[in-house]
């Protein structure tokens, strides 16, 4: 078992609704903490939504995800994995964004992750809107482009918005490919759907070799078949996992800014993460949870469960 | 491409949460507007729920559907159809009902649709409760009975309520058959379920030849098989499509007055519309969206997406 | 047909949102009523949640279930059963709990059910948290252990909580087996999932012969196959049915204290009850509906529908 | 003390959230019950909103008012009155409206109240929209016109709506004056405010001698002074009290269809009822509570408290 | 009376919940419309919240304010003013912001208002966060500094945030004074309260001569006295009115990002506007309405009423 | 200034919606932390509601109060007090209750507070239901009875509930007087109102000399006069302050289990705390915040502001 310091508080000792809510009830280990070097996987909040072009709110995501994550227990009932024993996990706190300055916020995020990586920690991020992934990748992929499994209803591959604005939550992976942070041949996007303005994003994907699996194909083939292809695409080289909560159908995840009808159900939402077993995951994120649009808190509870599943597959 | 005047405002020019909310961000073309004659398909609101025998609210449907419909973009991601280029579409405004007089309201609705039809416009209606369909059909089927594909959890074929009241949201299609607005042999009702008082509606359906596909059969056979039969029933003659939002399971569409447990999911909700491709659709409606029972707005968002899908299949 | 006294008020006589809300709009027959002896099946509320270790609220369940149950009509649309004609059904009111004394509350519940059983009535219980089942079983299984079909995302087989507390909503069936109220070889638990602290509950199940069907197996095999096994396990001897609303996925049943992601949908939720046809059901409960966590009332509506389905299968 | 049969259930015997919710936890005495003749004051629900010209929902009022009224205890803390000991009070159930027929509904209401009055019972009504008052007054004032203290933000004295519709929730007291059910010289309307189309209602009030006290005057003079005048206007002759919940500011009573900003606070809302002490109250109503627009249930809780205060002043 | 074209739709012709929701049901007159030159007062939406440093959402303000403003009728019940007859009013639509670029958005806003002013229109703005006021003032005060009556719980006079960010919703009036858009000696801020980091804003106010009236003084002196002073401060020279909805207590206006406890009630909220009678108002705004934090819509309804009151006082 | 370690995180460094939410963004100092001895005032959560006889939920209070308390800044705008500079303040975490065992929970609470007091820390408690005050007083008043200023709508002086249950949230101060933890002659209860079963509590108050100020007297005399009397009653001897959020009117504080209509507004809610200046406060609590009944979070925000005011007056 890992260091007892890194074990989450048990609900048998303190009821799960009690206590200061850190991610998964893990110890809070700020970057300047002497324990930092012992952390294997760090959960990090990025409370930021300045890249949102539609309904805002993901800046409130990390806090509600922390709250709901206190419902998680020690063991994955489906896979038997006990991530907190397999690895030293900790809550590293939130990156401080500047909500009124996108470029500065991105710089702060990349700098934070550079320190995390320097300490030998694999990051698991709770966003924030999807632009969050870009400054994270700038740290993670500084040395070589990564593969990526991307769950989403949108490709986020657009060139620009509003007549030339290049940094929004609809453009992070276009930038990431341009900046050679991602190896497009090792990128797969799953669950794409909804109305579009045009096919500019899809044309770009085709031109660089990104594999896009629309939701119709997902439903027709099923989780197992689709995920087998996904694993083949990313192979065993270093891979990032980016999970936009709007991948899941809005009945299961209403709390998000740009939902699209017709997505996977909650069981499939879990299955796709479990299917990543064996991938070489160097980092992951769960983004676009928007508490103001989530009257019941159910979206954040699903999100917290997905963070737990991501943690388990990072431990597997 | 159709007339630029009829193109919706793009979210790249004005964010989708901005602007006066017309249906799909289309131009508002009142009946007295000189542009009326150029409209191919008119979206019309019927803010009316006087036929509701249970929980009220659909009078607020058109406004919330307009609001949520501003999330729709130009192209159907699944089918590739770009309806606003294929046809001149416009928001024709709302029919003014008299909430305290059912007969007068029905007369006003029929009169409004007569003007719409006289201008050569195919109507796509946002209700309103399901009684709305009757005065619409009185205009549309004035010359000959129509076929109908009807998605619902109820048949709406009852004779009367409360000791003889003949005009409620549970009776429109009984009246429509009696008034020879519908050809019962060309009517199919899909998704019927829930508890009932008796089988009077089903006996009537059987007696006139309406095909009722209960939800158990729907789930057992699947969308593709069921919809192939539906297309065969209505054939290529003029057909009306009536979509009650309570066809969809209440987890996906809580905002409605008389939900019934166990319905289709949101992907199936879209698929059934797409499966109407090739039908001769002379008009369609989406009814029973009740914002007061829809805390999150998700029902109206599903409803707006269904209106978009109906528009696409009318363009197809 | 059964006694007219026991027929529910029809929505054609009094709209379903009207009137004093008893369960299913049945007559209220308190234990001291002279009509008690004529009742076949009694619906009983247990407004109690002192056994809850997590988020509270099921004490409010019976009232909201009564409210929503007024939406039920006379006939099961899927099975054709008309339970109120097949049996004399009545609302027996609520057991008065003492919210500040668990042991006294359990004694009161058992005493109440002893009177119900003495009158020859089969009880259908609306909880309350899952600890409710224990004092009910103490009455029902006083003479011989029962079989049980248990729908839930948790086994509720734990030994104790918080350092030795033996009576919580996580322990009722451990106690019931220990007290020989259940025959573990005739117990099946369906839908188990979510994170766990350890496998102490599962080890106990294995050690006494309780069959646990986790959700992964449920989804893989399907309702029909799983329920055939369930029927075989309980056989034709007296059987209790315990239905925790958190068996159903939280998108369909958000109003509960300890939801777990990835459960059955609402159609499956109904199917599993219908599949109990032919079982020898001596009592049933529907527990853990928590209105404070159910913004829209949808969970109670699902719960009321499940109570109706349970009633139908008890009549079948 | 009055008959023990008529005492409400105590929260010390059964917690207040438990049990079948009748008004104030009083016995349910339908009109055909043999106890009817012993009732002094009858609480009656009128679940009806067909007169609503704006946002609907008061048809759900009686049920939620029953639910919240179970929070009321035995004694008025401010005045010391114990109404259930002073008078035999009972829940007489709901009048069955026909939601799709206004005239028939009004006839049913008047008929119901005629039976109530024939049994010597003073009615306290839980609406329903404000049109409810008209058919109630047709029974109560059958022999002679009544005085009225009317709390509201609207006069409800308009001639007609929508081009001639004479029976809506904006016209009841115009009709009541025309039908000589009210003696306009003994009518006072308190709290009037908000925007208006014109002054047609105020001109009518002036022409017949109704005293209108707008909210500005109410705030300037204070409760005591205003209510002294109100008592003087109605004198000691038979008087009706009609309390529209939208009299109270919408922060205190959001759950209503046509709120107007700037009303009294909740303490003033209670004070005005207590100030009616000494009036000769032959009946009273509390109307326009609309649960679908009341996310928290607070409006119905205020409404239930007002019903209790009205009961106390009827007992005083 | 003004031009019939500029009369709002009457609720007697079309119920107030019906129709395309423009501000106050006025005609939508875009800047390129030929009618623009006939408009006296233009209602303009600024759906923008990029200056928000705390909880987001005001970008959704204009749409919900339009929706709720359809509840306004023709005449101010308190003052008798009929603004739509006194002036030609119109909905000029929304300024298109770029949610991901603050500077560009401010430039777009100023440009829009320059066109409005060039057409001789006085603007009444529905925000948007409070940074909105700055680019509006850049147009309005291009020629000479204005006086300002400012209702708020914050001074919005801070120098900068987050280590130097100078354009946020906490800084607009610091910038406006620096840019000589406001004459500080003619500025009064009313309702200031809540916790603070330091007194840097108040020191600045003191140094330039801005009069700050904290809420304690407001409550102690009363509306009449405070507003007399306010009128004296701004005098008869051109004056801007800026109304932050968080001026009002959060029980009355929960839907805002940075509420502060202990503010005025809703009647006072209206009174302060009415007290501006006689001022020389060249423009006004109502900002910080945040629908995502307003479960019931009550904040926007209050906001719409305040817009109507502002319109009345601009007409007076 | 106090130790920099004890300064809360500034919103200028990290936006207030970000970061792990401790009370007031103070450092989390568990009892075993070496810094404990340096703490002057400790904020402690008691997530417990087993004493609730009505609607549950206060067990969730501490977490939501922590969340909302991150909105507090450094200085009290009204009084100028900067509590975090005047005293070393810290979040001491939550007492671990056993939700299924009242006596054990009380023992745990008292033990926790004994350790806090032993470290020389004054406690400021965030409940929890009102029974919380009893085990806290058992620690605080171990040596001598305390005086108490008690804000509430209920006296909480009842002897027992449900036929003899002596420990509920309606009995703590009866027990505290019996156990000589309170000196009844130095106890004042302010704001008492609502319906009652009988006057048993008031008779007890009278018999032991507790001063009860009902809400009618509070409104008539005003805050200043009432609080002058309160200060006189408690004098300068050690005094406890117990603040039940239901003291405040439910429009301002809907999130509580047993609201009573007609209470103080939010400004008065703050004033009464500020009026305690000069009292010898040895501890304080804020109880009965129930998040499940608080759709908007506004109650917890008011509660957090009251905790801040209590902190300021403890520092004053």
CSV table of N, CA and C in Angstrom, one decimal, chain B residues 53-55 154 161-162 194-199 215-216 219 249 251-252 257-263, chain C residues 10-12 15-17 68 71-75 77-78 82 251-252 266-267 270 274 301-302 305 308:
chain,number,residue,atom,x,y,z
B,53,UNK,N,-55.7,18.7,-19.7
B,53,UNK,CA,-56.5,18.2,-18.6
B,53,UNK,C,-55.7,17.9,-17.3
B,54,UNK,N,-54.4,18.1,-17.4
B,54,UNK,CA,-53.6,17.7,-16.3
B,54,UNK,C,-52.7,18.9,-16.0
B,55,UNK,N,-51.4,18.8,-15.9
B,55,UNK,CA,-50.5,19.9,-15.5
B,55,UNK,C,-50.4,20.9,-16.6
B,154,UNK,N,-49.3,8.7,-25.7
B,154,UNK,CA,-50.8,8.6,-25.6
B,154,UNK,C,-51.4,8.6,-27.0
B,161,UNK,N,-63.9,13.9,-22.1
B,161,UNK,CA,-63.4,14.0,-20.8
B,161,UNK,C,-64.5,14.6,-19.9
B,162,UNK,N,-64.3,14.3,-18.6
B,162,UNK,CA,-65.1,15.1,-17.6
B,162,UNK,C,-66.6,15.1,-17.9
B,194,UNK,N,-48.0,3.6,-20.7
B,194,UNK,CA,-48.5,4.2,-19.5
B,194,UNK,C,-49.8,3.6,-19.1
B,195,UNK,N,-50.3,4.0,-17.9
B,195,UNK,CA,-51.6,3.5,-17.4
B,195,UNK,C,-52.7,4.1,-18.2
B,196,UNK,N,-53.9,3.4,-18.2
B,196,UNK,CA,-55.0,3.9,-18.9
B,196,UNK,C,-56.3,3.7,-18.0
B,197,UNK,N,-57.3,4.5,-18.3
B,197,UNK,CA,-58.6,4.2,-17.6
B,197,UNK,C,-59.3,3.0,-18.2
B,198,UNK,N,-59.2,2.9,-19.6
B,198,UNK,CA,-59.9,1.8,-20.3
B,198,UNK,C,-59.2,1.7,-21.6
B,199,UNK,N,-59.8,0.9,-22.5
B,199,UNK,CA,-59.3,0.7,-23.8
B,199,UNK,C,-60.1,1.4,-24.9
B,215,UNK,N,-45.0,1.0,-26.9
B,215,UNK,CA,-43.5,1.2,-26.6
B,215,UNK,C,-42.8,-0.2,-26.5
B,216,UNK,N,-43.5,-1.2,-25.9
B,216,UNK,CA,-42.9,-2.5,-25.8
B,216,UNK,C,-42.5,-3.0,-27.2
B,219,UNK,N,-39.5,-0.9,-28.5
B,219,UNK,CA,-38.2,-1.3,-27.9
B,219,UNK,C,-37.7,-2.7,-28.4
B,249,UNK,N,-38.7,9.6,-23.2
B,249,UNK,CA,-38.7,9.3,-21.8
B,249,UNK,C,-38.5,10.6,-20.9
B,251,UNK,N,-36.9,11.3,-18.4
B,251,UNK,CA,-35.5,11.7,-18.0
B,251,UNK,C,-34.9,12.6,-19.0
B,252,UNK,N,-35.3,12.5,-20.2
B,252,UNK,CA,-34.8,13.3,-21.3
B,252,UNK,C,-35.7,14.5,-21.6
B,257,UNK,N,-46.6,17.9,-19.4
B,257,UNK,CA,-47.6,17.8,-18.4
B,257,UNK,C,-48.0,16.4,-18.0
B,258,UNK,N,-47.9,15.4,-18.9
B,258,UNK,CA,-48.4,14.1,-18.6
B,258,UNK,C,-47.3,13.1,-19.0
B,259,UNK,N,-46.1,13.1,-18.4
B,259,UNK,CA,-45.1,12.2,-18.8
B,259,UNK,C,-45.5,10.7,-18.5
B,260,UNK,N,-44.9,9.8,-19.2
B,260,UNK,CA,-45.0,8.4,-19.0
B,260,UNK,C,-43.7,7.7,-19.0
B,261,UNK,N,-43.4,6.9,-18.0
B,261,UNK,CA,-42.1,6.3,-17.8
B,261,UNK,C,-41.8,5.3,-18.9
B,262,UNK,N,-40.6,5.1,-19.2
B,262,UNK,CA,-40.2,4.0,-20.1
B,262,UNK,C,-40.1,4.3,-21.6
B,263,UNK,N,-39.9,5.5,-21.9
B,263,UNK,CA,-39.9,5.9,-23.3
B,263,UNK,C,-38.5,5.8,-24.0
C,10,UNK,N,-61.5,8.5,-10.2
C,10,UNK,CA,-61.1,8.6,-11.6
C,10,UNK,C,-60.8,10.0,-12.0
C,11,UNK,N,-59.7,10.1,-12.9
C,11,UNK,CA,-59.4,11.4,-13.4
C,11,UNK,C,-60.4,12.1,-14.3
C,12,UNK,N,-61.4,11.3,-14.7
C,12,UNK,CA,-62.5,11.8,-15.5
C,12,UNK,C,-63.5,12.5,-14.6
C,15,UNK,N,-60.0,15.9,-11.7
C,15,UNK,CA,-58.7,15.9,-12.4
C,15,UNK,C,-57.6,15.3,-11.4
C,16,UNK,N,-56.6,14.8,-12.0
C,16,UNK,CA,-55.6,14.1,-11.2
C,16,UNK,C,-54.8,14.9,-10.3
C,17,UNK,N,-54.7,16.2,-10.6
C,17,UNK,CA,-54.0,17.1,-9.7
C,17,UNK,C,-54.8,17.5,-8.5
C,68,UNK,N,-47.5,12.1,-6.4
C,68,UNK,CA,-47.3,11.6,-7.8
C,68,UNK,C,-48.1,10.4,-8.1
C,71,UNK,N,-51.3,10.3,-10.4
C,71,UNK,CA,-51.2,10.3,-11.8
C,71,UNK,C,-51.5,8.9,-12.4
C,72,UNK,N,-51.5,7.9,-11.5
C,72,UNK,CA,-51.7,6.5,-12.0
C,72,UNK,C,-53.2,6.3,-12.3
C,73,UNK,N,-53.5,5.6,-13.4
C,73,UNK,CA,-54.8,5.3,-13.8
C,73,UNK,C,-55.2,3.9,-13.5
C,74,UNK,N,-56.2,3.4,-14.0
C,74,UNK,CA,-56.8,2.1,-13.6
C,74,UNK,C,-56.1,0.8,-14.1
C,75,UNK,N,-55.6,0.9,-15.3
C,75,UNK,CA,-55.1,-0.3,-16.0
C,75,UNK,C,-53.6,-0.1,-16.4
C,77,UNK,N,-51.0,-0.4,-18.9
C,77,UNK,CA,-51.1,-0.4,-20.4
C,77,UNK,C,-50.3,-1.6,-21.0
C,78,UNK,N,-49.3,-2.0,-20.3
C,78,UNK,CA,-48.4,-3.0,-20.9
C,78,UNK,C,-48.9,-4.5,-20.6
C,82,UNK,N,-55.7,-4.8,-14.1
C,82,UNK,CA,-56.4,-3.7,-13.5
C,82,UNK,C,-56.4,-4.1,-12.0
C,251,UNK,N,-29.8,9.6,-13.7
C,251,UNK,CA,-30.5,10.5,-14.7
C,251,UNK,C,-32.0,10.3,-14.6
C,252,UNK,N,-32.4,9.1,-14.3
C,252,UNK,CA,-33.8,8.8,-14.3
C,252,UNK,C,-34.3,8.9,-12.8
C,266,UNK,N,-35.2,3.7,-17.5
C,266,UNK,CA,-36.5,3.6,-16.9
C,266,UNK,C,-37.3,2.4,-17.5
C,267,UNK,N,-37.1,2.1,-18.7
C,267,UNK,CA,-37.9,1.0,-19.3
C,267,UNK,C,-37.4,-0.3,-18.6
C,270,UNK,N,-38.9,-0.8,-15.2
C,270,UNK,CA,-40.3,-1.3,-15.2
C,270,UNK,C,-40.3,-2.8,-15.5
C,274,UNK,N,-42.2,-6.3,-13.9
C,274,UNK,CA,-43.1,-7.1,-14.7
C,274,UNK,C,-42.6,-8.6,-14.8
C,301,UNK,N,-42.2,10.4,-9.3
C,301,UNK,CA,-43.1,9.9,-10.4
C,301,UNK,C,-42.7,8.5,-10.9
C,302,UNK,N,-41.4,8.3,-11.1
C,302,UNK,CA,-40.9,7.0,-11.4
C,302,UNK,C,-41.3,6.0,-10.2
C,305,UNK,N,-44.8,5.0,-10.3
C,305,UNK,CA,-45.1,4.1,-11.3
C,305,UNK,C,-44.6,2.7,-10.9
C,308,UNK,N,-47.0,1.2,-8.6
C,308,UNK,CA,-48.2,0.6,-9.4
C,308,UNK,C,-47.8,-0.7,-10.1
